[in-house]
CSV table of C-alpha atoms and ligand atoms in Angstrom, one decimal:
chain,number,residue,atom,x,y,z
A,104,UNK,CA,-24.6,6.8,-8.5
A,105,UNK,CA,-21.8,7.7,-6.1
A,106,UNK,CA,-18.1,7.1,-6.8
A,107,UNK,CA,-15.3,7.5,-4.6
A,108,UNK,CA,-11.2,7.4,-6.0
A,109,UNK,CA,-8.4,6.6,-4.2
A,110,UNK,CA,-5.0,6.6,-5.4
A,111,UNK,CA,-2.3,3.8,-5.5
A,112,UNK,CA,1.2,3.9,-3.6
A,113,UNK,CA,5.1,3.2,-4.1
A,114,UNK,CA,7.2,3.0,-1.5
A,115,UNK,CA,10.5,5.1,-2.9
A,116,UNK,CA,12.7,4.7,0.8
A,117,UNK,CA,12.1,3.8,4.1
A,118,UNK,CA,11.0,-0.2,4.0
A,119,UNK,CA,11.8,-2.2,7.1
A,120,UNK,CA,13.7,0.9,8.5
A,121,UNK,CA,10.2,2.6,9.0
A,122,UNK,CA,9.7,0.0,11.7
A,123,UNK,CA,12.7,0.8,13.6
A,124,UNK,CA,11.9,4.8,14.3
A,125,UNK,CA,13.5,5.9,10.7
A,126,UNK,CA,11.6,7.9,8.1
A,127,UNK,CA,9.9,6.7,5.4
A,128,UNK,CA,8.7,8.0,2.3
A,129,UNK,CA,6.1,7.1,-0.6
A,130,UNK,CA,4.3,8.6,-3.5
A,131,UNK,CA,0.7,8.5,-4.2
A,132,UNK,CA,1.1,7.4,-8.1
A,133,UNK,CA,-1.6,7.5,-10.8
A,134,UNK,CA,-3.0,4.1,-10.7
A,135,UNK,CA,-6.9,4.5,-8.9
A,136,UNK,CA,-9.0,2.3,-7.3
A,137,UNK,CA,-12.6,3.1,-7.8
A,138,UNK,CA,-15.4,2.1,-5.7
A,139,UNK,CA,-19.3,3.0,-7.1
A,140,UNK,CA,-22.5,2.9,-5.4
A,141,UNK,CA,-25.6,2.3,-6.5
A,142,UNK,CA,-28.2,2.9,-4.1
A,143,UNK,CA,-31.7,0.4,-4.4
A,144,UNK,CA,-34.5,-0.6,-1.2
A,145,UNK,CA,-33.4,-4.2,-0.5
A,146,UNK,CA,-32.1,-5.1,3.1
A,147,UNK,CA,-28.7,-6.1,1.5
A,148,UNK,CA,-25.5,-4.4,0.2
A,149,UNK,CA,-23.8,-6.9,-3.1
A,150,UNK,CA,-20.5,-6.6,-3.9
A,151,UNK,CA,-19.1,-6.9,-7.4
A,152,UNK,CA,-15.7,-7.2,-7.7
A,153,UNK,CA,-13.4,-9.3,-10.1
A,154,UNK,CA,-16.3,-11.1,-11.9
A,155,UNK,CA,-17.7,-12.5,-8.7
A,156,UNK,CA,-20.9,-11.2,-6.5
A,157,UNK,CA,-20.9,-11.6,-2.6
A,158,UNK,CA,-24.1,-10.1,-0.8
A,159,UNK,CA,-24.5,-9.6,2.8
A,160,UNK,CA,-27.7,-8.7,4.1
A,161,UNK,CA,-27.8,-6.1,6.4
A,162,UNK,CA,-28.5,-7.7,9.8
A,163,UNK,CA,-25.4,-10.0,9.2
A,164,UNK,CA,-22.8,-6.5,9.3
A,165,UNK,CA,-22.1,-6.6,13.0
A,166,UNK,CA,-21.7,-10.2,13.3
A,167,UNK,CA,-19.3,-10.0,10.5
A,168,UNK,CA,-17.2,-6.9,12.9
A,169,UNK,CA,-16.9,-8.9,15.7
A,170,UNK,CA,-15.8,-11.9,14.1
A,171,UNK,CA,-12.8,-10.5,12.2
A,172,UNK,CA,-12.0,-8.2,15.3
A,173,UNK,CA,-11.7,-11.1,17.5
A,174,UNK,CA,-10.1,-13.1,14.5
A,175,UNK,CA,-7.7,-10.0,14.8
A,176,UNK,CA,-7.2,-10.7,18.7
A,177,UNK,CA,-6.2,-14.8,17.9
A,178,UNK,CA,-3.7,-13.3,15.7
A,179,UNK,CA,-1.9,-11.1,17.6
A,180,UNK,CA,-1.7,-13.8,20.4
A,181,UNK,CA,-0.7,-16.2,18.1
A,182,UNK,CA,-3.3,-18.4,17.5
A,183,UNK,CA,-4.2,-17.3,13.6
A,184,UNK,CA,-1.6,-16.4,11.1
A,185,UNK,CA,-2.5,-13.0,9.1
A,186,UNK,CA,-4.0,-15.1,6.1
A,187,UNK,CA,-6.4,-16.5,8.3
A,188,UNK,CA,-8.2,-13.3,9.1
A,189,UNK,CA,-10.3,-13.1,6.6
A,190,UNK,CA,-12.0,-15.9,5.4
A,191,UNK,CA,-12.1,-13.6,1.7
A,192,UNK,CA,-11.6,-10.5,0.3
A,193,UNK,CA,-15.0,-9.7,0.2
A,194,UNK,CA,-14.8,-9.2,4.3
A,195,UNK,CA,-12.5,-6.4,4.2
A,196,UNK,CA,-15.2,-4.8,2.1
A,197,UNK,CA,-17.8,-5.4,4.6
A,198,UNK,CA,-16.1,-4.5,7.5
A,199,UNK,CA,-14.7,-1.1,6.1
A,200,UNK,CA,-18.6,-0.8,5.3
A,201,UNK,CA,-20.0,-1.0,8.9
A,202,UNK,CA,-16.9,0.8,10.3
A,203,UNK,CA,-17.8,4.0,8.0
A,204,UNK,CA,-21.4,3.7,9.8
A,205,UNK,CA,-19.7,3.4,13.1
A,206,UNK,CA,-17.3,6.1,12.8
A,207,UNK,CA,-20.2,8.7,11.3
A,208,UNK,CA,-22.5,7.5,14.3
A,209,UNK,CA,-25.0,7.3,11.1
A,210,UNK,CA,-27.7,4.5,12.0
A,211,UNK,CA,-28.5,2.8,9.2
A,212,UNK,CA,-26.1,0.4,6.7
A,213,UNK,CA,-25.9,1.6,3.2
A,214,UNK,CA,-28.5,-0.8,0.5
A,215,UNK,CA,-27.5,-1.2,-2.6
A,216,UNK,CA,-24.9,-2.6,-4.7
A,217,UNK,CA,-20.7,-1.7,-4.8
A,218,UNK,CA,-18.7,-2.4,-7.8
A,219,UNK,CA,-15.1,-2.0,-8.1
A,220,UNK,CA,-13.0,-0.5,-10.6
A,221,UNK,CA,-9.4,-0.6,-10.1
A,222,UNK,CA,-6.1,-0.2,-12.3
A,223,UNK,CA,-3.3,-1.0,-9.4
A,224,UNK,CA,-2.1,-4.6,-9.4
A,225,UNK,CA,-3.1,-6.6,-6.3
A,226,UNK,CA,-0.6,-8.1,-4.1
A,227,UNK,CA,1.7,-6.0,-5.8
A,228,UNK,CA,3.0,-3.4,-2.4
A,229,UNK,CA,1.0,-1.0,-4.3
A,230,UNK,CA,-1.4,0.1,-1.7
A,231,UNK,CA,-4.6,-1.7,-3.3
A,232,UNK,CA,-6.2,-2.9,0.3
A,233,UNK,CA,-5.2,0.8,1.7
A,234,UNK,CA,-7.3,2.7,-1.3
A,235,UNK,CA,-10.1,0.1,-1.3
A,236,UNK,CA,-10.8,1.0,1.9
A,237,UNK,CA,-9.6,4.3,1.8
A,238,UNK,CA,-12.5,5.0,-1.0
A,239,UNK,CA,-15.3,2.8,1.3
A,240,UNK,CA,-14.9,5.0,4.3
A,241,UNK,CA,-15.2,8.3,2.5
A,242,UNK,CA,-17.7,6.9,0.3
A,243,UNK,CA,-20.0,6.0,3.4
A,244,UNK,CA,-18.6,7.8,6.4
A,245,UNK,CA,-18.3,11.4,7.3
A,246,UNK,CA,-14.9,11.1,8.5
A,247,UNK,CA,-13.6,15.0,8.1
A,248,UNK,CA,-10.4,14.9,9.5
A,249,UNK,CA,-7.7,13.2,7.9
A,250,UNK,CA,-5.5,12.2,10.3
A,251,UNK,CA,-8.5,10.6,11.6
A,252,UNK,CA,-9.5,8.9,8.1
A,253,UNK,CA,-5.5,7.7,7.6
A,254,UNK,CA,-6.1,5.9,11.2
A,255,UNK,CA,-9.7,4.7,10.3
A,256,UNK,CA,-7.9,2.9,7.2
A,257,UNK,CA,-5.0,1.4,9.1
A,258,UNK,CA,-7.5,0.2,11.4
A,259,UNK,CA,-9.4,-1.6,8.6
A,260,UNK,CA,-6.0,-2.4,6.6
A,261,UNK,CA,-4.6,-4.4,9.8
A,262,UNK,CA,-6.8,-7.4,8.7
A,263,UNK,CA,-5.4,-7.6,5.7
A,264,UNK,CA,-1.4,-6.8,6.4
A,265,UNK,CA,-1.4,-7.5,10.8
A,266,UNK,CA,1.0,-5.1,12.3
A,267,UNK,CA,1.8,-2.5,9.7
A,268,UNK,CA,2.7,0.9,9.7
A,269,UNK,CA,0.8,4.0,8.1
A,270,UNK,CA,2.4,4.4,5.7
A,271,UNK,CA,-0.5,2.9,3.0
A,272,UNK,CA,-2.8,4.5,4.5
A,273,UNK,CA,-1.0,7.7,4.9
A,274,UNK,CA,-0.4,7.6,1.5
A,275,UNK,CA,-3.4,6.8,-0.4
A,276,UNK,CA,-5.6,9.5,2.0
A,277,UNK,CA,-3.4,12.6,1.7
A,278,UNK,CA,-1.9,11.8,-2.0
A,279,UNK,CA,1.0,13.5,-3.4
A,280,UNK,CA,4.6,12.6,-1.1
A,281,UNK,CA,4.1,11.8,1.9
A,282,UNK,CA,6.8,11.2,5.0
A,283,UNK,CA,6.2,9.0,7.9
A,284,UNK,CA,8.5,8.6,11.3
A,285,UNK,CA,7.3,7.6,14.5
A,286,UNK,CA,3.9,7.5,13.5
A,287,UNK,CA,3.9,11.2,12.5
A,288,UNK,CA,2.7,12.4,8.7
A,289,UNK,CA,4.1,14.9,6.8
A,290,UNK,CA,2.5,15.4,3.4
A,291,UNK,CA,5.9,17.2,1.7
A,292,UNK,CA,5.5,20.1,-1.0
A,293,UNK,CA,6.4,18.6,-4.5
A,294,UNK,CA,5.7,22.3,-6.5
A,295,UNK,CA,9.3,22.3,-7.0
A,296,UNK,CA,9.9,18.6,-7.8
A,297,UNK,CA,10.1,17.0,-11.2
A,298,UNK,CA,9.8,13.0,-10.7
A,299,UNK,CA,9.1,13.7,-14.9
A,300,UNK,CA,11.2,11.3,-17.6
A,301,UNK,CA,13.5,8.5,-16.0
A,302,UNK,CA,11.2,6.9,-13.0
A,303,UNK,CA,9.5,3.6,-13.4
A,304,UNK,CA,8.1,1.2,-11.2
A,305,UNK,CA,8.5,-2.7,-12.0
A,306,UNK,CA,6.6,-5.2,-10.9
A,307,UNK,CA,8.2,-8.4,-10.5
A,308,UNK,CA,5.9,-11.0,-9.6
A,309,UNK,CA,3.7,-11.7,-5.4
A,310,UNK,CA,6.2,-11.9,-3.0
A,311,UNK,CA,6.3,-16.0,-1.8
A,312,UNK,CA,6.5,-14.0,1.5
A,313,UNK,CA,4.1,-12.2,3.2
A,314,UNK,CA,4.8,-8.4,4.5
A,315,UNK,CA,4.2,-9.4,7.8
A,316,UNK,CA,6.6,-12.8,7.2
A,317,UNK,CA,9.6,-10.2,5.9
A,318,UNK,CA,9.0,-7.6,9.0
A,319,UNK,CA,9.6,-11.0,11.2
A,320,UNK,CA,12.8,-12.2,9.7
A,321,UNK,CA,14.4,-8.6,9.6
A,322,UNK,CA,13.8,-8.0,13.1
A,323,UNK,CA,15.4,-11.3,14.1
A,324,UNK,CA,18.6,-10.8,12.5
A,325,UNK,CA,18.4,-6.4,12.8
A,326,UNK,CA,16.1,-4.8,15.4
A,327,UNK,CA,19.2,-3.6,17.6
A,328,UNK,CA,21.6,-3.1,14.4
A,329,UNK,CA,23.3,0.3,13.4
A,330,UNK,CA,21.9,-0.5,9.7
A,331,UNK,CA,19.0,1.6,10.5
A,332,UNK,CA,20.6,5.1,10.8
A,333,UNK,CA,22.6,4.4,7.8
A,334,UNK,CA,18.7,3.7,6.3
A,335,UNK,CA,17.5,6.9,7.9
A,336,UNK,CA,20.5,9.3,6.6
A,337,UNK,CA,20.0,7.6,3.1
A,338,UNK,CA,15.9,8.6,3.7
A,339,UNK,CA,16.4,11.9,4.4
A,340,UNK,CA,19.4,12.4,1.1
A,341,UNK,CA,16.7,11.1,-1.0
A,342,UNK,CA,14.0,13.4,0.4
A,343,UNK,CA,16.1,16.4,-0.2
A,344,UNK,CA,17.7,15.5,-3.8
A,345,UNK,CA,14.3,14.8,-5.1
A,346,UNK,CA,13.0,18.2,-3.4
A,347,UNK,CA,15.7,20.2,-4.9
A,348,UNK,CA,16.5,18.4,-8.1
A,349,UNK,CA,19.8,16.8,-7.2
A,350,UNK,CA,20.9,14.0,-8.7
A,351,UNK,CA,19.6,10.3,-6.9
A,352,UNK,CA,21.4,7.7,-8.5
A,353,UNK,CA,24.0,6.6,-6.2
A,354,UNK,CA,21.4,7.2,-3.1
A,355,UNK,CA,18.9,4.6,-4.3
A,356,UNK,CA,22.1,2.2,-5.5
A,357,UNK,CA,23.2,2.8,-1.5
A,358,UNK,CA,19.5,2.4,-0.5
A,359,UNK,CA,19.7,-1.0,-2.5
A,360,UNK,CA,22.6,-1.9,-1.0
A,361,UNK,CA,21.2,-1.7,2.5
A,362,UNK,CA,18.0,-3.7,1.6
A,363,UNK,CA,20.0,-6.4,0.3
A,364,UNK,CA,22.2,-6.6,3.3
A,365,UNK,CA,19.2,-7.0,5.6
A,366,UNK,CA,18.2,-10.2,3.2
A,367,UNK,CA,15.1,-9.1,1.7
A,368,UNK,CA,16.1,-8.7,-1.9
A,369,UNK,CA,15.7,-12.1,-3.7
A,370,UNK,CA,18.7,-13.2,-6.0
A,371,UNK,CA,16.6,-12.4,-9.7
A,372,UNK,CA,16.2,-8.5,-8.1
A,373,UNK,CA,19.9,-8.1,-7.4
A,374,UNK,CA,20.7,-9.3,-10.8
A,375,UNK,CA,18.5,-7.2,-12.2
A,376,UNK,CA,19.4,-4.3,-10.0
A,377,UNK,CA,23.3,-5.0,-11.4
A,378,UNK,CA,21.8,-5.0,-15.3
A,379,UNK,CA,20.2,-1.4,-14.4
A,380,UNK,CA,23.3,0.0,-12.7
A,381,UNK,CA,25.4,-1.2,-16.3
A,382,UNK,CA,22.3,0.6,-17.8
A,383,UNK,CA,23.8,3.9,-16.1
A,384,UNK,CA,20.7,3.6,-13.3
A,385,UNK,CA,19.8,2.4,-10.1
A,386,UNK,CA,16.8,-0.3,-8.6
A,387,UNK,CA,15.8,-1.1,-5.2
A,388,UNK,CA,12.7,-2.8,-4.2
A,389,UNK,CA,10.0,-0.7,-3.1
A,390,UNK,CA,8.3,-2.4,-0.2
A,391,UNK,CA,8.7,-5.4,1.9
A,392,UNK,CA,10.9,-7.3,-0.5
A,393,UNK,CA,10.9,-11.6,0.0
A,394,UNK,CA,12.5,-13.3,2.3
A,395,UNK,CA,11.5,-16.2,0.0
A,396,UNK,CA,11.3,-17.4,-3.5
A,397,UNK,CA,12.4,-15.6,-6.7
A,398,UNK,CA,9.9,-12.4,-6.7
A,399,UNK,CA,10.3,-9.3,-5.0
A,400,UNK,CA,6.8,-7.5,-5.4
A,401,UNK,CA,7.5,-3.8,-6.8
A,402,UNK,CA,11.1,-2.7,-8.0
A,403,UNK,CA,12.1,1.7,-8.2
A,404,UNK,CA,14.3,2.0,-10.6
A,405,UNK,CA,15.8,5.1,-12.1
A,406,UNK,CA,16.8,5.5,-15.4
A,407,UNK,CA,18.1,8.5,-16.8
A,408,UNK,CA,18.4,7.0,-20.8
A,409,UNK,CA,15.9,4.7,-21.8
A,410,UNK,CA,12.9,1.9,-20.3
A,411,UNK,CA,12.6,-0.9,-18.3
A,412,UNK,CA,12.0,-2.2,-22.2
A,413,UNK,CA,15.8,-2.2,-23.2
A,414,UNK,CA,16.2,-4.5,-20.4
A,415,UNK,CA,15.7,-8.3,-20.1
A,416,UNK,CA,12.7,-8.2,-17.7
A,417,UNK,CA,11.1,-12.2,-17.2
A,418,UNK,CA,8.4,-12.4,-19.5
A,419,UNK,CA,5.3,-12.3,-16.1
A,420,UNK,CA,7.4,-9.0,-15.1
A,421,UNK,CA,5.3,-5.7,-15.9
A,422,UNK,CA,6.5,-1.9,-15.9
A,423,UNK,CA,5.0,1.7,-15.6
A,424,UNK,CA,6.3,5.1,-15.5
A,425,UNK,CA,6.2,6.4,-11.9
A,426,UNK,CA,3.9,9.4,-11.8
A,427,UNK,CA,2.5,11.3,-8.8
A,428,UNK,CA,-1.2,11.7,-7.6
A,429,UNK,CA,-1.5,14.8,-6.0
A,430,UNK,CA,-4.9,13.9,-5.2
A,431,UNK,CA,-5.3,11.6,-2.2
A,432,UNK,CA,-8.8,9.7,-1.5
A,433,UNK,CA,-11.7,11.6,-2.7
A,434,UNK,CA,-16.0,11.5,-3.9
A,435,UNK,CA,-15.6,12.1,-7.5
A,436,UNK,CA,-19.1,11.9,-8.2
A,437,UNK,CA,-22.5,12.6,-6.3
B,24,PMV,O1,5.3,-4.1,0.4
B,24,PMV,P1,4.5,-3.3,1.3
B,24,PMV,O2,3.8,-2.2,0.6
B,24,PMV,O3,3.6,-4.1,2.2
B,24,PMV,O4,5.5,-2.4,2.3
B,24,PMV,C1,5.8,-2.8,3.6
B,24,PMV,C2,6.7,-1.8,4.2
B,24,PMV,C3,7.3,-2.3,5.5
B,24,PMV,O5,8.1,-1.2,6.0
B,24,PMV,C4,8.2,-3.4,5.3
B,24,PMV,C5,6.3,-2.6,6.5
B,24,PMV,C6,5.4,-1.4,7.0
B,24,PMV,O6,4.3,-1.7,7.5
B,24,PMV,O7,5.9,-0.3,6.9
């Protein structure tokens, strides 16, 4: 049996600004998604995943390809919204499958059966689609470079998320922190950072709008507004104070501040964010946010005394403490 691991992501600054030329940042954190293989003669792969078995035989792979590539095509003109992509999650599976062959120039499909392991919520801005198929490429390609790998993934990741940036993929390949602007990755030394006692991610429920819906909305109301240097200065504060042990609290309260004003926190997350700042800490959302509805996805929060369990969370909310991956996609097992 093979088994390839691929860590999960949180977003800790950056969102939306990203898309506008500012820097972002995100940690790899230690939730995995693993992928094993077990290898058998018949002209199929199966895929097990969340109690339910899809098999594709192995003369149906390319088919599959161009479908969801020209699927792809209909979207960005217009004609297909990013949900109608992919007819399941299954396909994103498949396709990340035959683009590992592809990429390797290798000629034959993998046979056999995949099974899924995977401790990071789905849906949740945690970087599940990213490290799924982060963990299928290496698993069956060859791909040794990782800028190349990170680009692979995004390739894959855009049926899932439509235009995104690299930041997922960036993130669940390299591990550890990792800085995005303009397309360019940095993976940032973290020897002399302790992220230890005070950081927690909360999750507060699927977005009602897509990543894709938010990244719309924003850039009608900001693409040519000032907001996003104040975003990029606020970036690059947090990049150094977590680097050199400064303290981040009224950053990420400014940093929540600028999400709210661009309308992507919804009105439970700013009262919540207000109960942690009476708490003596500070929440943002990490990630696209909602432009809809009452959940925001994943909340940061910082919170020098005590847990997200002294405070009212809704009963569906859940809560971990952040801790970094240093280790980005990897074969754990041969
Ligand atoms: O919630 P997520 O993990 O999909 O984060 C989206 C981050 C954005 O900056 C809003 C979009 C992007 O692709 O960078």
């Amino acid at each position: 049996m093979r088994v390839a691991c691929a860590p999960g992501k949180v977003i800790l600054s950056g969102e939306h600004a990203v898309v506008y030329g500012a820097p972002a940042l995100a940690l790899a954190v230690d939730r995995h998604m693993r992928v094993y293989y077990e290898p058998d003669k018949l002209p199929r792969l199966s895929w097990h995943a969340q109690e339910r078995t899809h098999v594709l035989g192995l003369d149906k792979f390319s088919a599959l390809r161009r479908r969801l590539d020209s699927h792809f095509d209909r979207y960005l003109r217009g004609e297909l919204s990013v949900t109608q992509i992919l007819r399941k999650p299954a396909e994103l599976a498949f396709y990340a499958v035959d683009m590992a062959r592809m990429l390797s120039g290798l000629e034959h499909l993998p046979r056999g059966s995949v099974r899924i392991d995977s401790d990071i919520p789905i849906g949740a801005g945690m970087g599940s689609s990213a490290a799924l198929i982060a963990a299928l490429l290496t698993l069956f390609g060859q791909v040794d470079d990782l800028d190349e790998l990170i680009r692979q993934v995004h390739h894959c990741e855009r049926l899932q998320h439509g235009r995104g940036s690299l930041i997922d993929a960036a993130t669940v390949c390299s591990g550890g922190l990792v800085r995005l602007q303009e397309g360019k990755i940095s993976r940032l030394d973290t020897e002399s950072m302790d992220l230890g006692k005070g950081w927690f991610w909360v999750f507060t429920g699927t977005p009602a709008s897509s990543t894709g819906a938010c990244v719309e909305r924003v850039r009608r109301g900001f693409e040519h507004s000032a907001i996003w240097s104040e975003y990029s200065d606020i970036t690059q504060q947090i990049e150094t104070a977590l680097l050199s042990g400064e303290p981040v609290m009224e950053l990420i309260r400014a940093n929540h501040r600028l999400l709210t004003r661009i309308g992507v926190v919804p009105a439970p997350l700013v009262r919540f964010a207000e109960q942690v700042e009476q708490h003596g800490g500070a929440a943002k959302i990490a990630g696209a946010g909602s432009v809809s509805g009452d959940s925001g996805g994943l909340m940061l929060l910082w919170l020098p005394e005590g847990t997200p369990a002294d405070l009212s969370l809704l009963p569906d909310w859940h809560w971990g403490e952040l801790k970094e991956e240093k280790s980005g996609v990897r074969v754990i097992d041969t």
